């Protein structure tokens, strides 16, 4: 009698969902192949800190194969999955095609421009470390261009920043940008006054942080205004161009537009040949498997679980829970036992506005101001991966707190300059 | 009688020479304009550590305008100087032209490919932080491609690294790469054995570290061989292609070629309309001014001072001394006093090979091995700019020493992948 070969599990994506699925399978008797487009796991909740020059990129990332080096049943492959054949049970990451017995698709989400993909060029979003480095370069370059500008109107356009989207990312970007303009850059320019920068936060809905309780939204909005951010709620962006945005018939000259609005699921969802919702998320069975394909699971931002107010939100905590549940479902399948339904445990949500101001909603508990901020700091240090990263982030945050300095104020990346000039090669 | 306006001094380049010139003028009654293509000063001696994933880019850089914020007579401008008119006394950084009364050109040097500029695409050099991030991505990606390779010969080509040039940068890259292959990546791959990587250091001259004493060259070569580096001296590269290099009629399949060979002065030197040497360096008067243009000074890697064994070397220390001397010359000019001749004080030179191995030549003193290494460490921490950077670099070095881990093993920058695929956007 032939010995059954070990089942092959392919996991697409090393974000929170994929990584937690792989880790949950550490004792499974299976050959796991983890495929990701990048060589590292990114701690997405702190991407805005890399974008605003507070942290260096390596501080919020960890190499996937290093994290998984001791889990001998995993092979990590750097690759870009271009096709999934759920009938032949193969995944293609050019030029190689990998067969699977079980598949976990956790390829996450990207920005959505509501049908205006042409806005992307002038209004980059924030989902990857490359996005964060490009955004950092745009923000820092804007102040440089204002200092070098030949005339007043050009200067004003470089000193105007529009942040689209009033969710946690938009609020965090706006608050930090206001602090940079008012404190970090103080006294460093000779021709402009950085504190005169206009920072506009535009939210189409009636209030910022719409997923939070109304009291917390109001608290966040107050904190933002105190920092000097102009908050526009109930107003939608109608156009984005290199020179500015249009909004309700009004034209705002702004050379820097940061996108923190819509989210769209990874395009791989649509290639599974099943039903997806309007933002491309895959409708899954209660155990997170794909209808008609019990050997395929979907987890993280790509999965649509629940609807309306009961929908599982696109948060790191939810992705981790889904990943861990997929691991449990897979272990059940491997032992020919029934799988169970996924239930999201809502531990709450957090958003920081700036120095000593954050909001946290934890079940019935609501924190704001300094207490919310300390809670936010503690949670983020705790969940960061790696001792070195925790230590360096603490040093950078302590330094930023006492001196307002930001440890990563360097422009790198040659695609970063919106004016199309290379601002990257030191000449000295 | 009209009051004389303050003289305008334009300084091109915020490297060691330009920055030391500006700092030396801190008490001068003049309006100084510092123009650089990047927003930061780079500590070039540690670029190879960023390239080999030991340090994050911000750890070896400091924003120029932050460093100079208290020096009120300086305006810092981010710009790319495209033209110098020494007759009209104007410098153009598109789209603006700046008039000057005195000019300091310190735009440094770049790589030289000995007339083979087409090699540049496949054999990037190491002069800027962008170069370092691109090189890091190429090194890390090579091991990833080897793990994912479809066949043995492809795998072998990705596991072969050729470093061209046996000066300090080449030696440092080769030694560190050997340590990464043998220690850092140990146990993290399933299909390849990183320690089997071939690391070839090719030097056209008869020995590595040609600028050092022969005993130190021999010591460095011994240390490199001990680490597993194959050292080829007296052999020149005849061709570079995406698949490998040719050398004395031999073809070596290698997907990763790192350039640490020639140096060529910045192209701005040739635009001054004066005599330059074969590598584009500007011949200057003893006080570092330009012949026929006493109001123009040249400093750093762009200046040719002395000849043969007395030539001032292209080292950070020499650039700083030249920058400081230009400041003294300028202050003399401003007071209508005579300038003095520049004399280079040779404090020595250093190169590290790897863990606990470095060579140092300090006048009659020669250090090698562990003592050289401790000396190297201390000097580099001491000369780094900024308390935060010193602290974080010490943490990263201590961590690397005890665990062999490297703190910046992340691939960023979409132009980085030699296979032309995007290896940068995390999918999770």
CSV table of C-alpha atoms in Angstrom, one decimal, chain A residues 12-16 33 35-40 42 44 54-59 61-63 65-80 93-96 98 106-109 127-131 133 136 140-141 143-145 147-150 184-191 266 388-389 391-392 395-396 399 405-415 417 421-428, chain B residues 12-16 33 35-40 42 44 54-59 61-63 65-80 93-96 98 106-109 127-131 133 136 140-141 143-145 147-150 184-191 266 388-389 391-392 395-396 399 405-415 417 421-428:
chain,number,residue,atom,x,y,z
A,12,UNK,CA,-1.1,33.5,-0.9
A,13,UNK,CA,-0.1,36.6,1.0
A,14,UNK,CA,2.0,37.1,4.1
A,15,UNK,CA,-0.1,39.8,5.7
A,16,UNK,CA,-1.9,39.3,9.0
A,33,UNK,CA,4.1,27.1,0.5
A,35,UNK,CA,3.8,33.1,-1.6
A,36,UNK,CA,4.1,36.9,-1.2
A,37,UNK,CA,5.0,39.7,-3.6
A,38,UNK,CA,7.3,41.2,-0.9
A,39,UNK,CA,9.9,39.6,1.2
A,40,UNK,CA,8.5,41.0,4.4
A,42,UNK,CA,4.4,44.8,7.0
A,44,UNK,CA,0.2,48.1,8.3
A,54,UNK,CA,8.6,59.3,12.1
A,55,UNK,CA,9.9,55.7,11.5
A,56,UNK,CA,12.3,54.0,9.1
A,57,UNK,CA,10.7,51.4,6.9
A,58,UNK,CA,12.6,48.4,8.4
A,59,UNK,CA,11.2,49.3,11.9
A,61,UNK,CA,8.6,45.2,8.8
A,62,UNK,CA,10.0,41.7,9.4
A,63,UNK,CA,11.4,39.3,6.7
A,65,UNK,CA,11.4,33.8,5.9
A,66,UNK,CA,13.2,34.9,9.0
A,67,UNK,CA,9.9,34.8,11.1
A,68,UNK,CA,9.1,31.4,9.8
A,69,UNK,CA,12.6,29.9,9.8
A,70,UNK,CA,12.0,27.4,12.6
A,71,UNK,CA,8.6,26.2,11.1
A,72,UNK,CA,10.1,23.4,9.0
A,73,UNK,CA,6.9,22.6,7.2
A,74,UNK,CA,6.9,26.0,5.4
A,75,UNK,CA,8.6,27.1,2.2
A,76,UNK,CA,8.5,30.8,1.6
A,77,UNK,CA,8.5,32.0,-2.1
A,78,UNK,CA,8.8,35.6,-3.3
A,79,UNK,CA,6.4,35.8,-6.2
A,80,UNK,CA,3.5,37.6,-7.8
A,93,UNK,CA,3.4,32.8,-9.8
A,94,UNK,CA,5.3,33.5,-13.1
A,95,UNK,CA,7.1,31.5,-14.5
A,96,UNK,CA,6.2,28.6,-12.1
A,98,UNK,CA,2.4,25.3,-8.0
A,106,UNK,CA,-5.2,36.1,1.7
A,107,UNK,CA,-4.0,38.7,-0.8
A,108,UNK,CA,-5.6,41.6,1.0
A,109,UNK,CA,-6.9,44.9,-0.3
A,127,UNK,CA,-1.0,50.1,1.7
A,128,UNK,CA,2.7,49.1,1.3
A,129,UNK,CA,6.1,50.3,2.4
A,130,UNK,CA,6.7,51.5,-1.1
A,131,UNK,CA,3.5,53.6,-0.9
A,133,UNK,CA,8.2,55.9,1.1
A,136,UNK,CA,7.0,60.5,2.6
A,140,UNK,CA,8.9,66.4,2.4
A,141,UNK,CA,9.4,67.5,-1.2
A,143,UNK,CA,8.0,71.9,1.7
A,144,UNK,CA,11.3,71.9,-0.3
A,145,UNK,CA,9.5,73.1,-3.4
A,147,UNK,CA,11.0,77.1,-0.2
A,148,UNK,CA,12.5,77.1,-3.7
A,149,UNK,CA,9.3,78.4,-5.4
A,150,UNK,CA,9.6,81.4,-7.8
A,184,UNK,CA,9.1,69.6,13.5
A,185,UNK,CA,10.0,72.1,10.7
A,186,UNK,CA,9.9,75.2,12.8
A,187,UNK,CA,12.9,77.5,12.2
A,188,UNK,CA,14.4,75.4,9.4
A,189,UNK,CA,13.2,77.4,6.4
A,190,UNK,CA,14.1,80.9,5.4
A,191,UNK,CA,11.5,81.8,2.8
A,266,UNK,CA,-7.2,42.3,-4.3
A,388,UNK,CA,14.8,45.2,17.8
A,389,UNK,CA,11.8,46.9,16.1
A,391,UNK,CA,13.3,49.0,20.9
A,392,UNK,CA,14.0,51.3,17.9
A,395,UNK,CA,13.6,55.3,20.9
A,396,UNK,CA,12.1,57.1,17.9
A,399,UNK,CA,12.8,61.3,20.8
A,405,UNK,CA,12.2,65.6,15.7
A,406,UNK,CA,11.3,62.8,13.3
A,407,UNK,CA,13.9,60.1,12.8
A,408,UNK,CA,13.4,59.4,9.1
A,409,UNK,CA,13.3,62.7,7.3
A,410,UNK,CA,15.0,61.6,4.2
A,411,UNK,CA,13.7,61.5,0.6
A,412,UNK,CA,14.5,58.3,-1.2
A,413,UNK,CA,13.0,56.6,-4.2
A,414,UNK,CA,13.4,58.1,-7.6
A,415,UNK,CA,9.7,57.8,-8.6
A,417,UNK,CA,9.0,63.5,-7.0
A,421,UNK,CA,12.6,65.8,-11.3
A,422,UNK,CA,15.0,63.5,-9.5
A,423,UNK,CA,15.3,64.7,-6.0
A,424,UNK,CA,17.1,61.7,-4.8
A,425,UNK,CA,20.8,61.6,-5.7
A,426,UNK,CA,23.0,63.4,-3.2
A,427,UNK,CA,25.4,65.5,-5.2
A,428,UNK,CA,27.9,65.8,-2.4
B,12,UNK,CA,26.7,73.3,-4.6
B,13,UNK,CA,26.6,69.9,-2.7
B,14,UNK,CA,25.8,69.0,0.9
B,15,UNK,CA,28.3,66.2,1.2
B,16,UNK,CA,31.4,66.3,3.5
B,33,UNK,CA,22.8,79.3,-0.4
B,35,UNK,CA,21.9,73.6,-3.1
B,36,UNK,CA,21.8,69.8,-3.1
B,37,UNK,CA,19.9,67.2,-5.2
B,38,UNK,CA,18.9,65.4,-2.0
B,39,UNK,CA,17.4,66.7,1.2
B,40,UNK,CA,20.0,65.0,3.4
B,42,UNK,CA,24.7,61.0,3.6
B,44,UNK,CA,29.0,57.6,2.7
B,54,UNK,CA,22.5,46.0,8.3
B,55,UNK,CA,21.3,49.5,8.7
B,56,UNK,CA,18.1,51.4,7.7
B,57,UNK,CA,18.7,54.3,5.3
B,58,UNK,CA,17.7,57.0,7.8
B,59,UNK,CA,20.4,55.8,10.3
B,61,UNK,CA,21.6,60.3,6.9
B,62,UNK,CA,20.6,63.7,8.4
B,63,UNK,CA,18.3,66.3,6.8
B,65,UNK,CA,18.1,71.9,6.7
B,66,UNK,CA,17.7,70.4,10.2
B,67,UNK,CA,21.5,70.3,10.7
B,68,UNK,CA,21.8,73.9,9.6
B,69,UNK,CA,18.7,75.3,11.2
B,70,UNK,CA,20.5,77.4,13.7
B,71,UNK,CA,23.0,78.8,11.2
B,72,UNK,CA,20.8,81.8,10.2
B,73,UNK,CA,23.0,82.9,7.3
B,74,UNK,CA,22.2,79.8,5.3
B,75,UNK,CA,19.3,79.0,3.0
B,76,UNK,CA,19.0,75.3,1.9
B,77,UNK,CA,17.5,74.6,-1.5
B,78,UNK,CA,16.6,71.2,-2.9
B,79,UNK,CA,17.6,71.4,-6.5
B,80,UNK,CA,19.6,69.9,-9.4
B,93,UNK,CA,18.9,74.8,-10.7
B,94,UNK,CA,15.9,74.5,-13.0
B,95,UNK,CA,13.8,76.5,-13.2
B,96,UNK,CA,15.6,79.2,-11.1
B,98,UNK,CA,20.8,82.1,-8.6
B,106,UNK,CA,31.5,70.4,-4.1
B,107,UNK,CA,29.3,68.1,-6.2
B,108,UNK,CA,31.4,65.0,-5.6
B,109,UNK,CA,31.9,62.0,-7.7
B,127,UNK,CA,27.3,56.4,-4.0
B,128,UNK,CA,23.8,57.4,-2.7
B,129,UNK,CA,21.1,56.0,-0.4
B,130,UNK,CA,19.1,55.2,-3.5
B,131,UNK,CA,22.0,53.2,-4.9
B,133,UNK,CA,18.6,50.5,-1.4
B,136,UNK,CA,20.1,45.8,-1.0
B,140,UNK,CA,18.1,40.0,-1.1
B,141,UNK,CA,16.2,39.3,-4.3
B,143,UNK,CA,18.6,34.6,-2.8
B,144,UNK,CA,14.8,34.7,-3.2
B,145,UNK,CA,15.1,33.9,-6.9
B,147,UNK,CA,14.9,29.5,-3.8
B,148,UNK,CA,12.1,29.9,-6.4
B,149,UNK,CA,14.3,28.9,-9.4
B,150,UNK,CA,13.0,26.2,-11.7
B,184,UNK,CA,22.4,35.5,8.6
B,185,UNK,CA,20.4,33.3,6.2
B,186,UNK,CA,21.3,30.0,7.7
B,187,UNK,CA,18.3,27.7,8.1
B,188,UNK,CA,15.9,30.1,6.4
B,189,UNK,CA,15.7,28.4,3.0
B,190,UNK,CA,14.3,25.0,2.0
B,191,UNK,CA,15.6,24.5,-1.5
B,266,UNK,CA,30.6,65.0,-11.1
B,388,UNK,CA,19.6,59.2,17.5
B,389,UNK,CA,21.6,57.7,14.6
B,391,UNK,CA,22.2,55.0,19.3
B,392,UNK,CA,20.2,53.1,16.7
B,395,UNK,CA,21.8,48.8,18.7
B,396,UNK,CA,21.8,47.3,15.2
B,399,UNK,CA,22.2,42.8,17.6
B,405,UNK,CA,20.6,39.1,12.3
B,406,UNK,CA,20.5,42.2,10.1
B,407,UNK,CA,18.0,44.9,11.0
B,408,UNK,CA,17.0,46.0,7.5
B,409,UNK,CA,16.3,42.9,5.5
B,410,UNK,CA,13.4,44.4,3.5
B,411,UNK,CA,13.2,44.9,-0.2
B,412,UNK,CA,11.8,48.3,-1.2
B,413,UNK,CA,11.9,50.3,-4.4
B,414,UNK,CA,10.2,49.1,-7.4
B,415,UNK,CA,13.1,49.6,-9.8
B,417,UNK,CA,14.2,43.9,-9.2
B,421,UNK,CA,9.1,42.0,-11.9
B,422,UNK,CA,7.7,44.0,-9.0
B,423,UNK,CA,8.9,42.4,-5.8
B,424,UNK,CA,7.7,45.2,-3.7
B,425,UNK,CA,4.1,45.4,-2.9
B,426,UNK,CA,3.0,43.2,0.0
B,427,UNK,CA,-0.1,41.3,-1.0
B,428,UNK,CA,-1.2,40.7,2.5
